[in-house]
Coordinates of N, CA and C in Angstrom, one line a residue:
X20 N -0.2 19.8 9.2 CA 1.1 19.4 8.5 C 0.9 19.5 7.0
X21 N 1.9 20.0 6.3 CA 1.9 20.1 4.9 C 1.9 18.6 4.3
X22 N 1.0 18.3 3.4 CA 0.9 17.0 2.8 C 1.6 16.9 1.5
X23 N 1.9 15.7 1.1 CA 2.5 15.5 -0.2 C 1.6 16.0 -1.4
X24 N 0.3 15.7 -1.3 CA -0.6 16.2 -2.3 C -0.7 17.7 -2.4
X25 N -0.7 18.4 -1.2 CA -0.6 19.8 -1.2 C 0.6 20.3 -1.9
X26 N 1.7 19.7 -1.6 CA 3.0 20.2 -2.2 C 3.0 20.0 -3.7
X27 N 2.4 19.0 -4.2 CA 2.4 18.7 -5.6 C 1.6 19.8 -6.4
X28 N 0.7 20.5 -5.7 CA -0.1 21.5 -6.3 C 0.5 22.9 -6.1
X29 N 1.6 23.0 -5.4 CA 2.2 24.3 -5.2 C 2.9 24.8 -6.4
X30 N 2.5 26.0 -6.9 CA 3.0 26.5 -8.1 C 4.5 26.9 -8.0
X31 N 4.9 27.4 -6.8 CA 6.3 27.7 -6.7 C 7.2 26.5 -6.8
X32 N 6.8 25.4 -6.1 CA 7.6 24.2 -6.1 C 7.7 23.7 -7.6
X33 N 6.6 23.7 -8.3 CA 6.6 23.1 -9.6 C 7.4 24.0 -10.6
X34 N 7.4 25.3 -10.3 CA 8.2 26.2 -11.2 C 9.7 25.8 -11.0
X35 N 10.1 25.5 -9.8 CA 11.5 25.2 -9.5 C 11.9 23.8 -10.2
X36 N 11.0 22.9 -10.1 CA 11.2 21.6 -10.7 C 11.3 21.8 -12.3
X37 N 10.5 22.5 -12.8 CA 10.5 22.8 -14.3 C 11.8 23.4 -14.7
X38 N 12.2 24.5 -14.0 CA 13.4 25.2 -14.4 C 14.7 24.4 -14.1
X39 N 14.7 23.6 -13.0 CA 15.8 22.8 -12.7 C 16.0 21.7 -13.9
X40 N 14.9 21.1 -14.3 CA 15.0 20.2 -15.4 C 15.4 20.8 -16.7
X41 N 14.9 22.1 -16.9 CA 15.3 22.8 -18.1 C 16.8 23.0 -18.2
X42 N 17.4 23.3 -17.0 CA 18.8 23.5 -17.0 C 19.6 22.3 -17.3
X43 N 19.1 21.1 -16.8 CA 19.7 19.9 -17.1 C 19.6 19.5 -18.5
X44 N 18.4 19.8 -19.1 CA 18.2 19.5 -20.5 C 19.2 20.3 -21.4
X45 N 19.5 21.5 -21.0 CA 20.4 22.4 -21.7 C 21.8 21.8 -21.6
X46 N 22.1 21.1 -20.5 CA 23.4 20.5 -20.3 C 23.5 19.1 -20.9
X47 N 22.4 18.6 -21.5 CA 22.4 17.3 -22.1 C 22.1 16.1 -21.2
X48 N 21.6 16.4 -20.0 CA 21.2 15.3 -19.0 C 19.9 14.7 -19.4
X49 N 19.7 13.5 -18.8 CA 18.4 12.8 -19.0 C 17.3 13.5 -18.1
X50 N 16.1 13.1 -18.3 CA 14.9 13.7 -17.7 C 15.0 13.7 -16.2
X51 N 14.8 14.8 -15.5 CA 14.8 15.0 -14.1 C 13.5 15.8 -13.6
X52 N 12.5 15.7 -14.4 CA 11.3 16.5 -14.1 C 10.2 15.7 -13.3
X53 N 9.0 16.0 -13.6 CA 7.9 15.4 -12.8 C 7.8 13.9 -12.9
X54 N 8.1 13.3 -14.1 CA 8.1 11.9 -14.2 C 9.2 11.3 -13.2
X55 N 10.4 11.8 -13.2 CA 11.4 11.3 -12.3 C 11.0 11.4 -10.9
X56 N 10.7 12.6 -10.4 CA 10.4 12.8 -9.0 C 9.1 12.0 -8.6
X57 N 8.2 11.8 -9.6 CA 7.0 11.0 -9.3 C 7.4 9.5 -9.0
X58 N 8.3 9.0 -9.9 CA 8.7 7.6 -9.7 C 9.5 7.5 -8.4
X59 N 10.3 8.4 -8.1 CA 11.1 8.3 -6.9 C 10.2 8.4 -5.7
X60 N 9.2 9.3 -5.7 CA 8.3 9.4 -4.6 C 7.5 8.1 -4.4
X61 N 7.1 7.5 -5.5 CA 6.3 6.3 -5.4 C 7.2 5.1 -4.8
X62 N 8.4 5.0 -5.3 CA 9.2 3.9 -4.8 C 9.7 4.1 -3.4
X63 N 10.0 5.4 -3.1 CA 10.5 5.7 -1.7 C 9.3 5.3 -0.7
X64 N 8.1 5.7 -1.1 CA 7.0 5.4 -0.2 C 6.8 3.8 -0.1
X65 N 6.9 3.2 -1.2 CA 6.8 1.7 -1.2 C 7.8 1.0 -0.3
X66 N 9.1 1.5 -0.3 CA 10.1 1.0 0.6 C 9.7 1.1 2.0
X67 N 9.4 2.3 2.5 CA 9.1 2.5 3.9 C 7.8 1.9 4.3
X68 N 6.8 1.9 3.4 CA 5.5 1.3 3.7 C 5.7 -0.2 3.8
X69 N 6.4 -0.8 3.0 CA 6.6 -2.3 3.0 C 7.3 -2.7 4.3
X70 N 8.2 -1.8 4.8 CA 9.0 -2.1 6.0 C 8.2 -1.7 7.3
X71 N 7.0 -1.2 7.1 CA 6.1 -0.9 8.3 C 6.3 0.4 9.0
X72 N 6.9 1.4 8.2 CA 7.0 2.7 8.8 C 5.6 3.4 8.9
X73 N 5.4 4.3 9.8 CA 4.1 5.0 9.9 C 3.8 5.9 8.7
X74 N 2.5 6.2 8.6 CA 2.0 7.1 7.5 C 2.7 8.4 7.5
X75 N 3.0 9.0 8.7 CA 3.7 10.3 8.8 C 5.1 10.2 8.0
X76 N 5.8 9.1 8.2 CA 7.1 9.0 7.5 C 6.9 8.8 6.0
X77 N 5.9 8.2 5.6 CA 5.6 8.0 4.2 C 5.4 9.3 3.5
X78 N 4.7 10.2 4.2 CA 4.5 11.6 3.7 C 5.8 12.3 3.6
X79 N 6.6 12.2 4.6 CA 7.9 12.9 4.6 C 8.8 12.4 3.5
X80 N 8.9 11.1 3.3 CA 9.8 10.6 2.2 C 9.3 11.0 0.8
X81 N 7.9 11.1 0.7 CA 7.4 11.5 -0.6 C 7.7 13.0 -0.9
X82 N 7.6 13.8 0.2 CA 8.0 15.2 0.0 C 9.5 15.4 -0.3
X83 N 10.3 14.7 0.4 CA 11.7 14.7 0.1 C 12.0 14.3 -1.3
X84 N 11.3 13.3 -1.8 CA 11.5 12.8 -3.1 C 11.1 13.8 -4.2
X85 N 10.0 14.5 -3.9 CA 9.5 15.5 -4.9 C 10.4 16.7 -5.0
X86 N 11.1 17.0 -3.9 CA 11.9 18.2 -3.8 C 13.4 17.9 -4.1
X87 N 13.8 16.6 -4.2 CA 15.2 16.3 -4.1 C 16.1 16.8 -5.1
X88 N 15.6 17.2 -6.3 CA 16.4 17.6 -7.4 C 16.3 19.1 -7.7
X89 N 15.6 19.9 -6.8 CA 15.4 21.3 -7.2 C 16.7 22.1 -7.1
X90 N 17.7 21.6 -6.5 CA 19.0 22.2 -6.4 C 19.7 22.4 -7.8
X91 N 19.3 21.6 -8.8 CA 19.8 21.7 -10.1 C 19.4 23.1 -10.7
X92 N 18.4 23.7 -10.1 CA 18.1 25.1 -10.5 C 19.3 26.0 -10.3
X93 N 20.1 25.7 -9.3 CA 21.3 26.6 -9.0 C 22.5 26.1 -9.8
X94 N 22.8 24.8 -9.7 CA 23.9 24.3 -10.5 C 23.9 22.8 -10.3
X95 N 24.3 22.0 -11.3 CA 24.4 20.6 -11.1 C 25.4 20.2 -10.1
X96 N 26.5 20.9 -10.0 CA 27.5 20.6 -9.0 C 26.9 20.9 -7.6
X97 N 27.1 19.9 -6.7 CA 26.6 20.0 -5.3 C 25.1 20.4 -5.2
X98 N 24.3 19.9 -6.2 CA 22.9 20.2 -6.2 C 22.1 19.6 -5.0
X99 N 22.6 18.6 -4.4 CA 21.9 18.1 -3.2 C 22.0 19.1 -2.1
X100 N 23.2 19.7 -1.9 CA 23.3 20.7 -0.8 C 22.5 21.9 -1.1
X101 N 22.6 22.5 -2.3 CA 21.8 23.7 -2.6 C 20.3 23.4 -2.6
X102 N 19.9 22.2 -3.0 CA 18.5 21.8 -3.0 C 18.0 21.7 -1.5
X103 N 18.9 21.2 -0.6 CA 18.5 21.1 0.8 C 18.3 22.5 1.4
X104 N 19.1 23.4 1.0 CA 18.9 24.8 1.5 C 17.6 25.4 1.0
X105 N 17.4 25.2 -0.3 CA 16.1 25.7 -0.9 C 14.9 25.0 -0.2
X106 N 15.0 23.7 0.0 CA 13.9 23.0 0.6 C 13.6 23.6 2.1
X107 N 14.7 23.8 2.8 CA 14.6 24.4 4.1 C 13.8 25.7 4.2
X108 N 14.2 26.6 3.3 CA 13.4 27.9 3.2 C 12.0 27.7 2.8
X109 N 11.8 26.8 1.8 CA 10.5 26.6 1.3 C 9.5 26.0 2.3
X110 N 10.0 24.9 2.9 CA 9.1 24.2 3.9 C 8.9 25.0 5.1
X111 N 9.8 25.8 5.5 CA 9.6 26.7 6.7 C 8.4 27.7 6.3
X112 N 8.5 28.3 5.1 CA 7.4 29.2 4.7 C 6.1 28.6 4.5
X113 N 6.1 27.3 4.2 CA 4.8 26.6 4.1 C 4.3 26.0 5.4
X114 N 5.0 26.3 6.5 CA 4.5 26.0 7.8 C 4.8 24.6 8.3
X115 N 5.7 23.9 7.7 CA 6.1 22.5 8.1 C 6.8 22.6 9.5
X116 N 6.4 21.7 10.4 CA 7.1 21.7 11.7 C 8.6 21.5 11.6
X117 N 9.4 22.2 12.4 CA 10.9 22.2 12.2 C 11.5 20.8 12.3
X118 N 10.9 19.9 13.1 CA 11.4 18.5 13.2 C 11.2 17.8 11.9
X119 N 10.1 18.0 11.2 CA 9.9 17.4 9.9 C 10.8 18.0 8.8
X120 N 10.8 19.3 8.8 CA 11.7 20.0 7.9 C 13.2 19.5 8.0
X121 N 13.6 19.3 9.2 CA 15.0 18.9 9.5 C 15.3 17.5 8.8
X122 N 14.3 16.6 9.0 CA 14.5 15.2 8.4 C 14.5 15.3 6.9
X123 N 13.6 16.0 6.3 CA 13.6 16.1 4.9 C 14.8 16.8 4.3
X124 N 15.2 17.9 4.9 CA 16.4 18.6 4.4 C 17.7 17.7 4.5
X125 N 17.8 16.9 5.6 CA 18.9 16.0 5.8 C 18.9 15.0 4.7
X126 N 17.7 14.4 4.3 CA 17.6 13.4 3.3 C 18.0 14.0 1.9
X127 N 17.5 15.2 1.6 CA 17.8 15.8 0.3 C 19.3 16.1 0.2
X128 N 19.9 16.6 1.3 CA 21.3 16.9 1.3 C 22.3 15.7 1.2
X129 N 21.7 14.5 1.4 CA 22.5 13.3 1.4 C 22.1 12.3 0.4
X130 N 21.4 12.8 -0.7 CA 21.0 11.8 -1.7 C 21.9 11.5 -2.8
X131 N 22.9 12.4 -3.0 CA 23.8 12.2 -4.2 C 25.0 11.5 -3.9
X132 N 25.5 10.7 -4.9 CA 26.7 9.9 -4.8 C 27.9 10.8 -4.6
X133 N 28.9 10.4 -3.9 CA 30.1 11.1 -3.7 C 30.1 11.8 -2.4
X134 N 29.0 12.4 -2.0 CA 28.9 13.1 -0.7 C 27.7 12.6 0.2
X135 N 26.8 11.9 -0.4 CA 25.6 11.5 0.4 C 25.8 10.2 1.2
X136 N 25.1 10.2 2.3 CA 25.2 9.1 3.3 C 23.7 8.8 3.8
X137 N 23.4 7.6 3.9 CA 22.0 7.3 4.5 C 22.1 7.5 6.0
X138 N 21.8 8.7 6.4 CA 21.9 9.1 7.8 C 20.6 8.9 8.6
X139 N 19.5 8.7 7.8 CA 18.3 8.4 8.5 C 17.5 7.5 7.5
X140 N 16.3 7.0 7.9 CA 15.5 6.1 7.1 C 14.9 6.8 5.9
X141 N 14.6 8.1 6.0 CA 14.1 8.9 4.9 C 15.2 9.0 3.8
X142 N 16.4 9.4 4.2 CA 17.5 9.5 3.3 C 17.8 8.1 2.6
X143 N 17.7 7.0 3.4 CA 18.0 5.7 2.8 C 17.0 5.3 1.8
X144 N 15.7 5.6 2.0 CA 14.7 5.2 1.0 C 14.8 6.1 -0.2
X145 N 15.1 7.4 0.0 CA 15.3 8.3 -1.1 C 16.5 7.9 -2.0
X146 N 17.6 7.5 -1.4 CA 18.7 7.1 -2.2 C 18.4 5.9 -3.0
X147 N 17.7 4.9 -2.4 CA 17.4 3.7 -3.2 C 16.4 4.0 -4.3
X148 N 15.4 4.8 -4.0 CA 14.4 5.1 -5.1 C 15.0 5.9 -6.2
X149 N 15.9 6.9 -5.8 CA 16.5 7.8 -6.8 C 17.4 7.0 -7.8
X150 N 18.3 6.3 -7.2 CA 19.3 5.6 -8.0 C 18.8 4.4 -8.8
X151 N 17.6 4.0 -8.5 CA 17.0 2.9 -9.2 C 16.1 3.3 -10.4
X152 N 16.0 4.6 -10.6 CA 15.1 5.0 -11.7 C 15.8 5.0 -13.0
X153 N 15.8 3.9 -13.6 CA 16.4 3.7 -14.9 C 15.3 3.2 -15.9
X154 N 15.2 4.0 -17.0 CA 14.1 3.7 -18.0 C 14.4 4.5 -19.3
X155 N 13.9 3.9 -20.3 CA 14.1 4.5 -21.7 C 13.5 5.9 -21.8
X156 N 12.4 6.1 -21.1 CA 11.7 7.4 -21.3 C 12.4 8.6 -20.7
X157 N 13.5 8.3 -20.0 CA 14.3 9.4 -19.4 C 15.2 10.0 -20.5
X158 N 15.4 9.3 -21.6 CA 16.4 9.8 -22.6 C 15.7 10.8 -23.5
X159 N 16.3 12.0 -23.6 CA 15.7 13.1 -24.5 C 16.4 13.1 -25.8
X160 N 17.6 12.6 -26.0 CA 18.3 12.7 -27.2 C 17.6 11.7 -28.2
X161 N 17.2 12.2 -29.3 CA 16.5 11.4 -30.3 C 17.4 10.8 -31.4
X162 N 18.7 11.2 -31.3 CA 19.7 10.7 -32.3 C 20.5 9.6 -31.6
X163 N 20.2 8.3 -31.8 CA 20.9 7.2 -31.2 C 22.4 7.2 -31.5
X164 N 22.8 7.8 -32.6 CA 24.3 7.8 -32.9 C 25.1 8.7 -32.1
X165 N 24.4 9.6 -31.4 CA 25.1 10.5 -30.5 C 24.9 10.3 -29.0
X166 N 24.3 9.1 -28.7 CA 24.1 8.8 -27.3 C 25.4 8.8 -26.5
X167 N 25.3 9.4 -25.3 CA 26.4 9.3 -24.4 C 26.1 8.1 -23.5
X168 N 27.0 7.8 -22.5 CA 26.8 6.6 -21.7 C 25.5 6.7 -20.9
X169 N 25.2 7.8 -20.4 CA 23.9 7.9 -19.6 C 22.7 7.6 -20.5
X170 N 22.7 8.1 -21.8 CA 21.7 7.8 -22.7 C 21.6 6.3 -23.0
X171 N 22.7 5.7 -23.2 CA 22.8 4.3 -23.5 C 22.2 3.5 -22.4
X172 N 22.7 3.8 -21.2 CA 22.2 3.0 -20.0 C 20.7 3.1 -19.8
X173 N 20.2 4.3 -19.9 CA 18.7 4.4 -19.7 C 17.9 3.9 -20.9
X174 N 18.4 4.1 -22.1 CA 17.6 3.7 -23.3 C 17.6 2.2 -23.4
X175 N 18.7 1.5 -23.0 CA 18.8 0.1 -23.1 C 17.9 -0.7 -22.1
X176 N 17.4 0.1 -21.1 CA 16.6 -0.6 -20.0 C 15.2 -0.9 -20.6
X177 N 14.9 -2.1 -20.8 CA 13.6 -2.5 -21.3 C 12.6 -2.6 -20.2
X178 N 13.1 -3.1 -19.0 CA 12.2 -3.2 -17.8 C 13.1 -3.0 -16.6
X179 N 12.5 -2.5 -15.6 CA 13.2 -2.3 -14.3 C 12.2 -2.5 -13.2
X180 N 12.7 -3.1 -12.1 CA 11.8 -3.2 -10.9 C 12.6 -3.1 -9.6
X181 N 12.1 -2.6 -8.6 CA 12.7 -2.5 -7.3 C 11.7 -3.1 -6.3
X182 N 12.1 -4.3 -5.8 CA 11.2 -5.1 -4.9 C 11.9 -5.5 -3.7
X183 N 11.1 -5.5 -2.6 CA 11.5 -6.1 -1.3 C 10.9 -7.5 -1.2
X184 N 11.6 -8.5 -0.7 CA 11.1 -9.8 -0.6 C 10.1 -9.9 0.6
X185 N 9.4 -11.0 0.6 CA 8.3 -11.2 1.6 C 8.8 -11.2 3.0
X186 N 10.0 -11.7 3.2 CA 10.6 -11.7 4.5 C 11.2 -10.4 5.0
X187 N 11.2 -9.4 4.1 CA 11.7 -8.1 4.4 C 13.2 -8.1 4.8
X188 N 13.9 -9.0 4.1 CA 15.4 -9.1 4.4 C 16.2 -8.7 3.1
X189 N 15.6 -8.5 2.0 CA 16.3 -8.3 0.7 C 15.6 -7.3 -0.1
X190 N 16.3 -6.3 -0.7 CA 15.7 -5.4 -1.7 C 16.5 -5.7 -3.0
X191 N 15.8 -5.9 -4.1 CA 16.4 -6.3 -5.4 C 16.1 -5.3 -6.5
X192 N 17.1 -4.7 -7.1 CA 16.9 -3.9 -8.3 C 17.2 -4.9 -9.5
X193 N 16.1 -5.1 -10.3 CA 16.2 -6.1 -11.4 C 16.0 -5.3 -12.7
X194 N 17.0 -5.4 -13.6 CA 17.0 -4.7 -14.9 C 17.1 -5.7 -16.0
X195 N 16.2 -5.5 -17.0 CA 16.3 -6.2 -18.3 C 16.8 -5.2 -19.3
X196 N 18.0 -5.5 -19.9 CA 18.6 -4.5 -20.8 C 18.8 -5.1 -22.2
X197 N 18.6 -4.2 -23.2 CA 18.9 -4.5 -24.6 C 20.3 -4.2 -24.9
X198 N 21.2 -5.1 -25.1 CA 22.6 -4.8 -25.2 C 22.9 -4.2 -26.6
X199 N 21.9 -4.1 -27.5 CA 22.1 -3.4 -28.7 C 22.5 -1.9 -28.5
X200 N 21.9 -1.4 -27.4 CA 22.1 0.1 -27.1 C 23.1 0.3 -26.0
X201 N 23.3 -0.6 -25.1 CA 24.2 -0.4 -23.9 C 24.7 -1.8 -23.4
X202 N 25.9 -1.8 -23.0 CA 26.5 -3.0 -22.5 C 26.4 -3.1 -21.0
X203 N 26.6 -4.3 -20.5 CA 26.7 -4.5 -19.0 C 27.8 -3.7 -18.5
X204 N 28.9 -3.5 -19.2 CA 30.1 -2.7 -18.8 C 29.7 -1.3 -18.6
X205 N 28.8 -0.8 -19.4 CA 28.3 0.6 -19.3 C 27.6 0.7 -17.9
X206 N 26.9 -0.3 -17.5 CA 26.2 -0.2 -16.2 C 27.2 -0.3 -15.0
X207 N 28.3 -1.0 -15.2 CA 29.4 -1.0 -14.2 C 30.0 0.4 -14.1
X208 N 30.2 1.0 -15.2 CA 30.9 2.3 -15.2 C 30.0 3.4 -14.5
X209 N 28.7 3.4 -14.9 CA 27.8 4.4 -14.4 C 27.3 4.0 -13.0
X210 N 27.1 2.7 -12.7 CA 26.3 2.3 -11.6 C 27.2 2.0 -10.3
X211 N 28.5 1.8 -10.5 CA 29.3 1.3 -9.4 C 29.1 2.1 -8.1
X212 N 29.4 3.4 -8.2 CA 29.2 4.3 -7.0 C 27.8 4.3 -6.5
X213 N 26.9 4.3 -7.5 CA 25.4 4.4 -7.1 C 25.0 3.1 -6.4
X214 N 25.5 2.0 -6.9 CA 25.0 0.7 -6.3 C 25.7 0.5 -4.9
X215 N 26.9 1.0 -4.7 CA 27.5 0.9 -3.4 C 26.8 1.8 -2.4
X216 N 26.3 2.9 -2.9 CA 25.5 3.8 -2.1 C 24.2 3.1 -1.7
X217 N 23.6 2.5 -2.7 CA 22.3 1.8 -2.5 C 22.5 0.6 -1.5
X218 N 23.6 -0.1 -1.6 CA 23.9 -1.2 -0.7 C 24.0 -0.7 0.8
X219 N 24.6 0.5 1.0 CA 24.8 1.0 2.3 C 23.4 1.5 2.8
X220 N 22.6 2.1 1.9 CA 21.3 2.6 2.3 C 20.4 1.4 2.7
X221 N 20.5 0.3 1.9 CA 19.7 -0.9 2.2 C 20.1 -1.4 3.6
X222 N 21.4 -1.4 3.9 CA 21.9 -1.9 5.1 C 21.4 -1.1 6.3
X223 N 21.3 0.2 6.1 CA 20.7 1.1 7.1 C 19.3 0.7 7.5
X224 N 18.6 0.2 6.5 CA 17.2 -0.2 6.7 C 17.1 -1.7 7.1
X225 N 18.2 -2.3 7.3 CA 18.2 -3.7 7.7 C 18.0 -4.7 6.6
X226 N 18.3 -4.3 5.3 CA 18.1 -5.1 4.1 C 19.4 -5.4 3.4
X227 N 19.5 -6.6 2.8 CA 20.5 -6.9 1.8 C 20.1 -6.3 0.5
X228 N 21.1 -5.8 -0.3 CA 20.8 -5.3 -1.6 C 21.4 -6.1 -2.7
X229 N 20.7 -6.3 -3.8 CA 21.2 -7.1 -4.9 C 20.8 -6.4 -6.2
X230 N 21.7 -6.3 -7.1 CA 21.5 -5.8 -8.5 C 21.5 -7.0 -9.5
X231 N 20.4 -7.2 -10.2 CA 20.3 -8.2 -11.1 C 20.1 -7.6 -12.5
X232 N 21.0 -8.0 -13.5 CA 20.9 -7.5 -14.9 C 20.8 -8.7 -15.8
X233 N 19.8 -8.8 -16.5 CA 19.5 -9.9 -17.4 C 19.7 -11.2 -16.7
X234 N 19.1 -11.3 -15.6 CA 19.1 -12.5 -14.7 C 20.4 -12.9 -14.1
X235 N 21.4 -12.0 -14.3 CA 22.7 -12.3 -13.7 C 22.9 -11.3 -12.5
X236 N 23.3 -11.9 -11.3 CA 23.5 -11.0 -10.1 C 24.9 -10.4 -10.3
X237 N 24.9 -9.0 -10.2 CA 26.2 -8.3 -10.3 C 26.7 -7.8 -9.0
X238 N 25.8 -7.4 -8.1 CA 26.1 -7.0 -6.8 C 25.2 -7.7 -5.8

């Protein structure tokens, strides 16, 4: 079986990630390169590992996380679907068993808000990990006076954490924000659809979802 560590060393995969992020940079989007997919892979693995899923599934969710944004190479619009098709071709050529490829492709094709649904546990973990990656280092714009709402939301995040409680009944996204750069209302505007998607993904995994900003529970 293709492993996550092997995939990370694949020059073709990494070329797609680099170019996809370059396209987003040209469009003014925040960072979607190796830092982002690395954080998503780590958090997606944490979710399934904490819930007791087998090592095989941990490998699959990390692979899905590493590949989930390659569709931006084609176009930002419907990038989850184009990324899923790209991943299908890539994983088949790399010799991944069809049943594993199918699960990963389904997760990638369902990770984006608007069209995505937590149709399996890999997709659910990917959604939660992807939508919770909020951090200052994702902002590429160095001119604070020209920040758009996505820049403000990410730049204002001083700390963020995604944790499952000891009873495995609750997953909590906790953010500490500096309101000098972004308001709580900015988070409502950007996060509402994403957090509804996260809540449904958490429910698929048998968890309650909570969003805490500056110690105040919002969802």
